[in-house]
PDB file of N, CA and C in Angstrom:
ATOM      1  N   MET A  27      24.053   6.457  20.155  1.00  0.00           N
ATOM      2  CA  MET A  27      23.609   7.265  19.689  1.00  0.00           C
ATOM      3  C   MET A  27      21.537   7.334  19.248  1.00  0.00           C
ATOM      4  N   SER A  28      21.685   8.595  18.914  1.00  0.00           N
ATOM      5  CA  SER A  28      19.909   9.010  18.999  1.00  0.00           C
ATOM      6  C   SER A  28      19.997   9.124  17.338  1.00  0.00           C
ATOM      7  N   SER A  29      18.542   8.448  17.223  1.00  0.00           N
ATOM      8  CA  SER A  29      18.133   8.383  15.482  1.00  0.00           C
ATOM      9  C   SER A  29      16.897   9.352  15.568  1.00  0.00           C
ATOM     10  N   ILE A  30      16.887   9.883  14.340  1.00  0.00           N
ATOM     11  CA  ILE A  30      16.121  10.992  13.745  1.00  0.00           C
ATOM     12  C   ILE A  30      15.346   9.955  13.072  1.00  0.00           C
ATOM     13  N   TYR A  31      14.028   9.862  13.157  1.00  0.00           N
ATOM     14  CA  TYR A  31      12.806   9.164  12.104  1.00  0.00           C
ATOM     15  C   TYR A  31      12.354  10.353  11.595  1.00  0.00           C
ATOM     16  N   VAL A  32      12.210   9.866   9.960  1.00  0.00           N
ATOM     17  CA  VAL A  32      11.864  10.906   8.667  1.00  0.00           C
ATOM     18  C   VAL A  32      10.067  10.747   9.389  1.00  0.00           C
ATOM     19  N   GLU A  33       9.689   9.863   9.674  1.00  0.00           N
ATOM     20  CA  GLU A  33       8.240   9.681   9.987  1.00  0.00           C
ATOM     21  C   GLU A  33       7.441  10.449  11.009  1.00  0.00           C
ATOM     22  N   SER A  34       8.458  11.406  11.802  1.00  0.00           N
ATOM     23  CA  SER A  34       8.388  12.129  13.042  1.00  0.00           C
ATOM     24  C   SER A  34       7.748  13.552  12.117  1.00  0.00           C
ATOM     25  N   HIS A  35       8.555  13.567  10.793  1.00  0.00           N
ATOM     26  CA  HIS A  35       7.845  14.640   9.911  1.00  0.00           C
ATOM     27  C   HIS A  35       6.750  14.662   8.909  1.00  0.00           C
ATOM     28  N   LEU A  36       6.910  13.814   8.812  1.00  0.00           N
ATOM     29  CA  LEU A  36       5.502  13.415   7.910  1.00  0.00           C
ATOM     30  C   LEU A  36       4.588  12.517   8.500  1.00  0.00           C
ATOM     31  N   SER A  37       3.387  12.433   7.435  1.00  0.00           N
ATOM     32  CA  SER A  37       1.970  11.367   7.916  1.00  0.00           C
ATOM     33  C   SER A  37       1.353  10.877   6.918  1.00  0.00           C
ATOM     34  N   ASN A  38       0.776   9.887   7.204  1.00  0.00           N
ATOM     35  CA  ASN A  38       0.129   9.035   5.986  1.00  0.00           C
ATOM     36  C   ASN A  38       0.902   8.642   5.083  1.00  0.00           C
ATOM     37  N   LEU A  39       2.351   8.070   5.653  1.00  0.00           N
ATOM     38  CA  LEU A  39       3.060   7.103   4.533  1.00  0.00           C
ATOM     39  C   LEU A  39       2.662   5.475   4.431  1.00  0.00           C
ATOM     40  N   SER A  40       1.798   4.952   5.073  1.00  0.00           N
ATOM     41  CA  SER A  40       1.564   3.690   4.871  1.00  0.00           C
ATOM     42  C   SER A  40       2.601   2.674   5.053  1.00  0.00           C
ATOM     43  N   THR A  41       3.718   3.074   6.405  1.00  0.00           N
ATOM     44  CA  THR A  41       4.526   2.587   6.820  1.00  0.00           C
ATOM     45  C   THR A  41       3.728   1.024   7.673  1.00  0.00           C
ATOM     46  N   LYS A  42       4.475   0.122   7.911  1.00  0.00           N
ATOM     47  CA  LYS A  42       4.491  -1.407   8.677  1.00  0.00           C
ATOM     48  C   LYS A  42       4.509  -0.866   9.890  1.00  0.00           C
ATOM     49  N   PHE A  43       5.650  -0.195  10.574  1.00  0.00           N
ATOM     50  CA  PHE A  43       5.983   0.287  11.482  1.00  0.00           C
ATOM     51  C   PHE A  43       6.861   1.804  12.043  1.00  0.00           C
ATOM     52  N   TYR A  44       6.474   2.076  13.072  1.00  0.00           N
ATOM     53  CA  TYR A  44       7.237   3.421  12.952  1.00  0.00           C
ATOM     54  C   TYR A  44       8.637   3.265  13.041  1.00  0.00           C
ATOM     55  N   GLY A  45       9.479   4.028  11.983  1.00  0.00           N
ATOM     56  CA  GLY A  45      10.717   3.893  11.710  1.00  0.00           C
ATOM     57  C   GLY A  45      11.222   2.960  10.226  1.00  0.00           C
ATOM     58  N   GLU A  46      10.019   3.009   9.783  1.00  0.00           N
ATOM     59  CA  GLU A  46      10.726   1.770   8.357  1.00  0.00           C
ATOM     60  C   GLU A  46      10.711   2.962   7.418  1.00  0.00           C
ATOM     61  N   VAL A  47      10.418   4.070   7.320  1.00  0.00           N
ATOM     62  CA  VAL A  47      10.748   4.668   5.959  1.00  0.00           C
ATOM     63  C   VAL A  47      12.849   5.361   6.449  1.00  0.00           C
ATOM     64  N   THR A  48      12.783   5.567   7.444  1.00  0.00           N
ATOM     65  CA  THR A  48      14.119   5.608   7.997  1.00  0.00           C
ATOM     66  C   THR A  48      14.823   4.155   8.047  1.00  0.00           C
ATOM     67  N   GLN A  49      14.521   2.965   8.195  1.00  0.00           N
ATOM     68  CA  GLN A  49      15.426   2.152   7.948  1.00  0.00           C
ATOM     69  C   GLN A  49      15.682   1.828   6.739  1.00  0.00           C
ATOM     70  N   GLN A  50      14.581   2.228   5.622  1.00  0.00           N
ATOM     71  CA  GLN A  50      15.046   1.464   4.520  1.00  0.00           C
ATOM     72  C   GLN A  50      16.003   2.834   3.683  1.00  0.00           C
ATOM     73  N   MET A  51      16.047   4.018   4.292  1.00  0.00           N
ATOM     74  CA  MET A  51      16.552   5.229   3.508  1.00  0.00           C
ATOM     75  C   MET A  51      17.905   4.493   4.174  1.00  0.00           C
ATOM     76  N   LEU A  52      18.297   4.268   5.244  1.00  0.00           N
ATOM     77  CA  LEU A  52      19.666   3.403   5.869  1.00  0.00           C
ATOM     78  C   LEU A  52      20.148   2.573   5.099  1.00  0.00           C
ATOM     79  N   LYS A  53      19.079   1.639   4.877  1.00  0.00           N
ATOM     80  CA  LYS A  53      19.690  -0.004   4.123  1.00  0.00           C
ATOM     81  C   LYS A  53      19.924   0.620   2.913  1.00  0.00           C
ATOM     82  N   HIS A  54      19.318   1.251   2.346  1.00  0.00           N
ATOM     83  CA  HIS A  54      19.361   1.578   0.304  1.00  0.00           C
ATOM     84  C   HIS A  54      20.323   3.105   0.603  1.00  0.00           C
ATOM     85  N   ALA A  55      21.453   3.455   1.275  1.00  0.00           N
ATOM     86  CA  ALA A  55      22.216   4.636   0.969  1.00  0.00           C
ATOM     87  C   ALA A  55      23.258   4.265  -0.110  1.00  0.00           C
ATOM     88  N   ASP A  56      23.451   3.452  -0.875  1.00  0.00           N
ATOM     89  CA  ASP A  56      23.747   3.264  -2.042  1.00  0.00           C
ATOM     90  C   ASP A  56      23.066   3.556  -3.355  1.00  0.00           C
ATOM     91  N   TYR A  57      21.827   3.406  -2.762  1.00  0.00           N
ATOM     92  CA  TYR A  57      21.250   3.446  -3.958  1.00  0.00           C
ATOM     93  C   TYR A  57      21.184   4.773  -4.843  1.00  0.00           C
ATOM     94  N   PRO A  58      20.462   4.713  -6.149  1.00  0.00           N
ATOM     95  CA  PRO A  58      20.550   6.219  -6.799  1.00  0.00           C
ATOM     96  C   PRO A  58      19.554   6.797  -6.406  1.00  0.00           C
ATOM     97  N   GLY A  59      19.659   8.179  -6.447  1.00  0.00           N
ATOM     98  CA  GLY A  59      18.443   9.190  -5.403  1.00  0.00           C
ATOM     99  C   GLY A  59      18.729   9.521  -4.022  1.00  0.00           C
ATOM    100  N   SER A  60      19.782   8.243  -3.582  1.00  0.00           N
ATOM    101  CA  SER A  60      20.074   8.510  -2.100  1.00  0.00           C
ATOM    102  C   SER A  60      20.397  10.260  -1.655  1.00  0.00           C
ATOM    103  N   ASN A  61      21.332  10.552  -2.341  1.00  0.00           N
ATOM    104  CA  ASN A  61      22.006  11.786  -1.995  1.00  0.00           C
ATOM    105  C   ASN A  61      21.113  12.951  -2.741  1.00  0.00           C
ATOM    106  N   ASN A  62      20.426  13.001  -3.163  1.00  0.00           N
ATOM    107  CA  ASN A  62      19.457  14.137  -3.712  1.00  0.00           C
ATOM    108  C   ASN A  62      17.868  14.188  -3.561  1.00  0.00           C
ATOM    109  N   GLY A  63      17.510  13.521  -2.484  1.00  0.00           N
ATOM    110  CA  GLY A  63      15.927  13.875  -2.421  1.00  0.00           C
ATOM    111  C   GLY A  63      15.295  12.308  -2.869  1.00  0.00           C
ATOM    112  N   THR A  64      15.393  12.213  -3.925  1.00  0.00           N
ATOM    113  CA  THR A  64      14.468  11.234  -4.589  1.00  0.00           C
ATOM    114  C   THR A  64      14.370   9.939  -4.641  1.00  0.00           C
ATOM    115  N   GLY A  65      15.224   9.054  -4.073  1.00  0.00           N
ATOM    116  CA  GLY A  65      15.484   7.912  -2.933  1.00  0.00           C
ATOM    117  C   GLY A  65      14.538   8.005  -1.862  1.00  0.00           C
ATOM    118  N   LEU A  66      14.001   9.313  -0.786  1.00  0.00           N
ATOM    119  CA  LEU A  66      13.161   9.578  -0.149  1.00  0.00           C
ATOM    120  C   LEU A  66      11.678   9.452  -0.766  1.00  0.00           C
ATOM    121  N   PHE A  67      11.907   9.963  -2.108  1.00  0.00           N
ATOM    122  CA  PHE A  67      10.484   9.749  -2.906  1.00  0.00           C
ATOM    123  C   PHE A  67      10.218   8.495  -3.332  1.00  0.00           C
ATOM    124  N   GLN A  68      11.091   7.592  -3.827  1.00  0.00           N
ATOM    125  CA  GLN A  68      11.307   6.331  -4.174  1.00  0.00           C
ATOM    126  C   GLN A  68      10.369   5.741  -2.880  1.00  0.00           C
ATOM    127  N   ILE A  69      11.114   5.405  -2.253  1.00  0.00           N
ATOM    128  CA  ILE A  69      10.617   4.658  -0.875  1.00  0.00           C
ATOM    129  C   ILE A  69       9.094   4.979  -0.312  1.00  0.00           C
ATOM    130  N   ILE A  70       8.654   6.672  -0.210  1.00  0.00           N
ATOM    131  CA  ILE A  70       7.590   6.780   0.052  1.00  0.00           C
ATOM    132  C   ILE A  70       6.580   6.101  -0.887  1.00  0.00           C
ATOM    133  N   ILE A  71       6.444   6.550  -2.405  1.00  0.00           N
ATOM    134  CA  ILE A  71       6.070   5.542  -3.475  1.00  0.00           C
ATOM    135  C   ILE A  71       5.691   4.214  -3.436  1.00  0.00           C
ATOM    136  N   GLY A  72       6.689   3.962  -2.972  1.00  0.00           N
ATOM    137  CA  GLY A  72       7.372   2.047  -2.954  1.00  0.00           C
ATOM    138  C   GLY A  72       6.287   1.649  -1.754  1.00  0.00           C
ATOM    139  N   MET A  73       6.198   2.339  -0.816  1.00  0.00           N
ATOM    140  CA  MET A  73       5.167   2.221   0.206  1.00  0.00           C
ATOM    141  C   MET A  73       3.610   2.094  -0.345  1.00  0.00           C
ATOM    142  N   LYS A  74       3.225   3.319  -0.573  1.00  0.00           N
ATOM    143  CA  LYS A  74       2.057   3.488  -1.192  1.00  0.00           C
ATOM    144  C   LYS A  74       1.439   2.748  -2.231  1.00  0.00           C
ATOM    145  N   ILE A  75       2.556   1.994  -2.946  1.00  0.00           N
ATOM    146  CA  ILE A  75       1.978   1.625  -3.887  1.00  0.00           C
ATOM    147  C   ILE A  75       1.600  -0.088  -3.201  1.00  0.00           C
ATOM    148  N   ARG A  76       2.866  -0.636  -2.512  1.00  0.00           N
ATOM    149  CA  ARG A  76       2.374  -1.783  -1.611  1.00  0.00           C
ATOM    150  C   ARG A  76       1.323  -2.121  -0.637  1.00  0.00           C
ATOM    151  N   ASP A  77       0.744  -0.873  -0.508  1.00  0.00           N
ATOM    152  CA  ASP A  77      -0.598  -0.663   0.682  1.00  0.00           C
ATOM    153  C   ASP A  77      -1.377  -0.978  -0.216  1.00  0.00           C
ATOM    154  N   LEU A  78      -1.563  -0.350  -1.429  1.00  0.00           N
ATOM    155  CA  LEU A  78      -2.480  -0.085  -2.884  1.00  0.00           C
ATOM    156  C   LEU A  78      -2.658  -1.964  -2.700  1.00  0.00           C
ATOM    157  N   TYR A  79      -1.485  -2.339  -3.330  1.00  0.00           N
ATOM    158  CA  TYR A  79      -1.891  -3.571  -3.628  1.00  0.00           C
ATOM    159  C   TYR A  79      -2.330  -4.688  -2.684  1.00  0.00           C
ATOM    160  N   LYS A  80      -2.060  -4.544  -1.642  1.00  0.00           N
ATOM    161  CA  LYS A  80      -2.415  -5.600  -0.543  1.00  0.00           C
ATOM    162  C   LYS A  80      -4.040  -5.294  -0.804  1.00  0.00           C
ATOM    163  N   GLN A  81      -4.495  -3.638  -0.320  1.00  0.00           N
ATOM    164  CA  GLN A  81      -6.281  -3.364  -0.631  1.00  0.00           C
ATOM    165  C   GLN A  81      -6.771  -4.144  -1.776  1.00  0.00           C
ATOM    166  N   ILE A  82      -6.536  -3.950  -3.031  1.00  0.00           N
ATOM    167  CA  ILE A  82      -6.887  -4.932  -4.311  1.00  0.00           C
ATOM    168  C   ILE A  82      -6.877  -6.555  -3.677  1.00  0.00           C
ATOM    169  N   ILE A  83      -5.862  -6.850  -3.202  1.00  0.00           N
ATOM    170  CA  ILE A  83      -5.857  -8.316  -3.026  1.00  0.00           C
ATOM    171  C   ILE A  83      -7.128  -8.712  -1.954  1.00  0.00           C
ATOM    172  N   SER A  84      -6.459  -7.969  -0.733  1.00  0.00           N
ATOM    173  CA  SER A  84      -7.652  -8.125   0.435  1.00  0.00           C
ATOM    174  C   SER A  84      -9.229  -8.211  -0.359  1.00  0.00           C
ATOM    175  N   LYS A  85      -9.348  -7.053  -1.412  1.00  0.00           N
ATOM    176  CA  LYS A  85     -10.676  -7.390  -2.189  1.00  0.00           C
ATOM    177  C   LYS A  85     -10.961  -8.499  -3.038  1.00  0.00           C
ATOM    178  N   LYS A  86      -9.743  -8.847  -3.235  1.00  0.00           N
ATOM    179  CA  LYS A  86     -10.350  -9.945  -4.295  1.00  0.00           C
ATOM    180  C   LYS A  86     -10.438 -11.237  -3.508  1.00  0.00           C
ATOM    181  N   ALA A  87     -10.028 -11.132  -2.613  1.00  0.00           N
ATOM    182  CA  ALA A  87      -9.464 -12.269  -1.582  1.00  0.00           C
ATOM    183  C   ALA A  87     -10.938 -12.579  -0.954  1.00  0.00           C
ATOM    184  N   ALA A  88     -12.100 -11.987  -1.158  1.00  0.00           N
ATOM    185  CA  ALA A  88     -12.888 -12.125  -0.346  1.00  0.00           C
ATOM    186  C   ALA A  88     -13.861 -13.231  -0.391  1.00  0.00           C
ATOM    187  N   PRO A  89     -14.513 -13.749   0.721  1.00  0.00           N
ATOM    188  CA  PRO A  89     -15.215 -15.350   0.852  1.00  0.00           C
ATOM    189  C   PRO A  89     -16.128 -15.402  -0.285  1.00  0.00           C
ATOM    190  N   PRO A  90     -16.545 -16.335  -1.186  1.00  0.00           N
ATOM    191  CA  PRO A  90     -16.896 -16.880  -2.137  1.00  0.00           C
ATOM    192  C   PRO A  90     -18.255 -16.687  -2.006  1.00  0.00           C
ATOM    193  N   VAL A  91     -18.808 -17.015  -0.863  1.00  0.00           N
ATOM    194  CA  VAL A  91     -19.971 -16.454  -0.403  1.00  0.00           C
ATOM    195  C   VAL A  91     -20.203 -14.778  -0.290  1.00  0.00           C
ATOM    196  N   LYS A  92     -19.436 -13.880  -0.164  1.00  0.00           N
ATOM    197  CA  LYS A  92     -20.116 -12.608  -0.241  1.00  0.00           C
ATOM    198  C   LYS A  92     -19.609 -12.190  -1.663  1.00  0.00           C
ATOM    199  N   ALA A  93     -18.557 -13.015  -2.039  1.00  0.00           N
ATOM    200  CA  ALA A  93     -18.442 -12.018  -3.557  1.00  0.00           C
ATOM    201  C   ALA A  93     -19.444 -12.834  -4.259  1.00  0.00           C
ATOM    202  N   ALA A  94     -19.962 -14.129  -4.036  1.00  0.00           N
ATOM    203  CA  ALA A  94     -21.553 -14.560  -4.895  1.00  0.00           C
ATOM    204  C   ALA A  94     -22.497 -13.800  -4.840  1.00  0.00           C
ATOM    205  N   GLU A  95     -22.730 -13.318  -3.311  1.00  0.00           N
ATOM    206  CA  GLU A  95     -23.826 -11.868  -3.306  1.00  0.00           C
ATOM    207  C   GLU A  95     -23.461 -10.760  -4.025  1.00  0.00           C
ATOM    208  N   ALA A  96     -22.494 -10.338  -3.796  1.00  0.00           N
ATOM    209  CA  ALA A  96     -21.656  -9.427  -4.215  1.00  0.00           C
ATOM    210  C   ALA A  96     -22.316  -9.124  -6.263  1.00  0.00           C
ATOM    211  N   LEU A  97     -22.268 -10.151  -6.474  1.00  0.00           N
ATOM    212  CA  LEU A  97     -22.459 -10.628  -8.216  1.00  0.00           C
ATOM    213  C   LEU A  97     -24.275 -10.477  -8.370  1.00  0.00           C
ATOM    214  N   ALA A  98     -24.349 -11.137  -7.579  1.00  0.00           N
ATOM    215  CA  ALA A  98     -25.936 -11.556  -7.641  1.00  0.00           C
ATOM    216  C   ALA A  98     -26.778 -10.418  -7.450  1.00  0.00           C
ATOM    217  N   LEU A  99     -26.259  -9.258  -6.569  1.00  0.00           N
ATOM    218  CA  LEU A  99     -27.024  -7.839  -6.688  1.00  0.00           C
ATOM    219  C   LEU A  99     -26.684  -7.098  -7.699  1.00  0.00           C
ATOM    220  N   ARG A 100     -25.818  -7.027  -8.744  1.00  0.00           N
ATOM    221  CA  ARG A 100     -25.570  -6.760  -9.557  1.00  0.00           C
ATOM    222  C   ARG A 100     -26.044  -6.864 -11.527  1.00  0.00           C
ATOM    223  N   VAL A 101     -26.705  -8.684 -11.027  1.00  0.00           N
ATOM    224  CA  VAL A 101     -27.012  -8.941 -12.324  1.00  0.00           C
ATOM    225  C   VAL A 101     -28.525  -9.185 -12.650  1.00  0.00           C
ATOM    226  N   PRO A 102     -28.883  -8.512 -13.554  1.00  0.00           N
ATOM    227  CA  PRO A 102     -30.141  -8.360 -13.845  1.00  0.00           C
ATOM    228  C   PRO A 102     -30.816  -9.587 -13.949  1.00  0.00           C
ATOM    229  N   THR A 103     -31.921  -9.756 -13.486  1.00  0.00           N
ATOM    230  CA  THR A 103     -32.673 -11.263 -13.120  1.00  0.00           C
ATOM    231  C   THR A 103     -33.854 -11.494 -14.603  1.00  0.00           C
ATOM    232  N   HIS A 104     -34.673 -10.184 -14.852  1.00  0.00           N
ATOM    233  CA  HIS A 104     -35.139 -10.194 -15.986  1.00  0.00           C
ATOM    234  C   HIS A 104     -34.984 -10.691 -17.193  1.00  0.00           C
ATOM    235  N   PHE A 105     -33.443 -10.369 -17.569  1.00  0.00           N
ATOM    236  CA  PHE A 105     -32.917 -11.386 -18.731  1.00  0.00           C
ATOM    237  C   PHE A 105     -32.832 -12.855 -18.657  1.00  0.00           C
ATOM    238  N   PHE A 106     -33.104 -13.057 -17.538  1.00  0.00           N
ATOM    239  CA  PHE A 106     -32.756 -14.576 -17.515  1.00  0.00           C
ATOM    240  C   PHE A 106     -34.612 -15.808 -17.276  1.00  0.00           C
ATOM    241  N   PHE A 107     -35.406 -14.625 -16.776  1.00  0.00           N
ATOM    242  CA  PHE A 107     -36.139 -15.099 -15.843  1.00  0.00           C
ATOM    243  C   PHE A 107     -37.380 -14.726 -17.068  1.00  0.00           C
ATOM    244  N   SER A 108     -37.889 -14.318 -18.040  1.00  0.00           N
ATOM    245  CA  SER A 108     -38.789 -13.815 -18.974  1.00  0.00           C
ATOM    246  C   SER A 108     -39.926 -14.739 -19.217  1.00  0.00           C
TER     247      SER A 108
END
């Protein structure tokens, strides 16, 4: 049986691997929206939210030295040393 991947027709889906959208659609075929297209939309939005969350977390998890340097650049020193 040959598979048709949704990813071959769409781009920039923020998937972890080729075929992930198709896999999720097949895995959750009984969920609401799987018959009218909103299920595909929900899966794509979920993957975009996951990608955004990982971007936010990776920025917060910056090494302390880098975070301190970034803060030092933003704090005006003339308030503290007058």
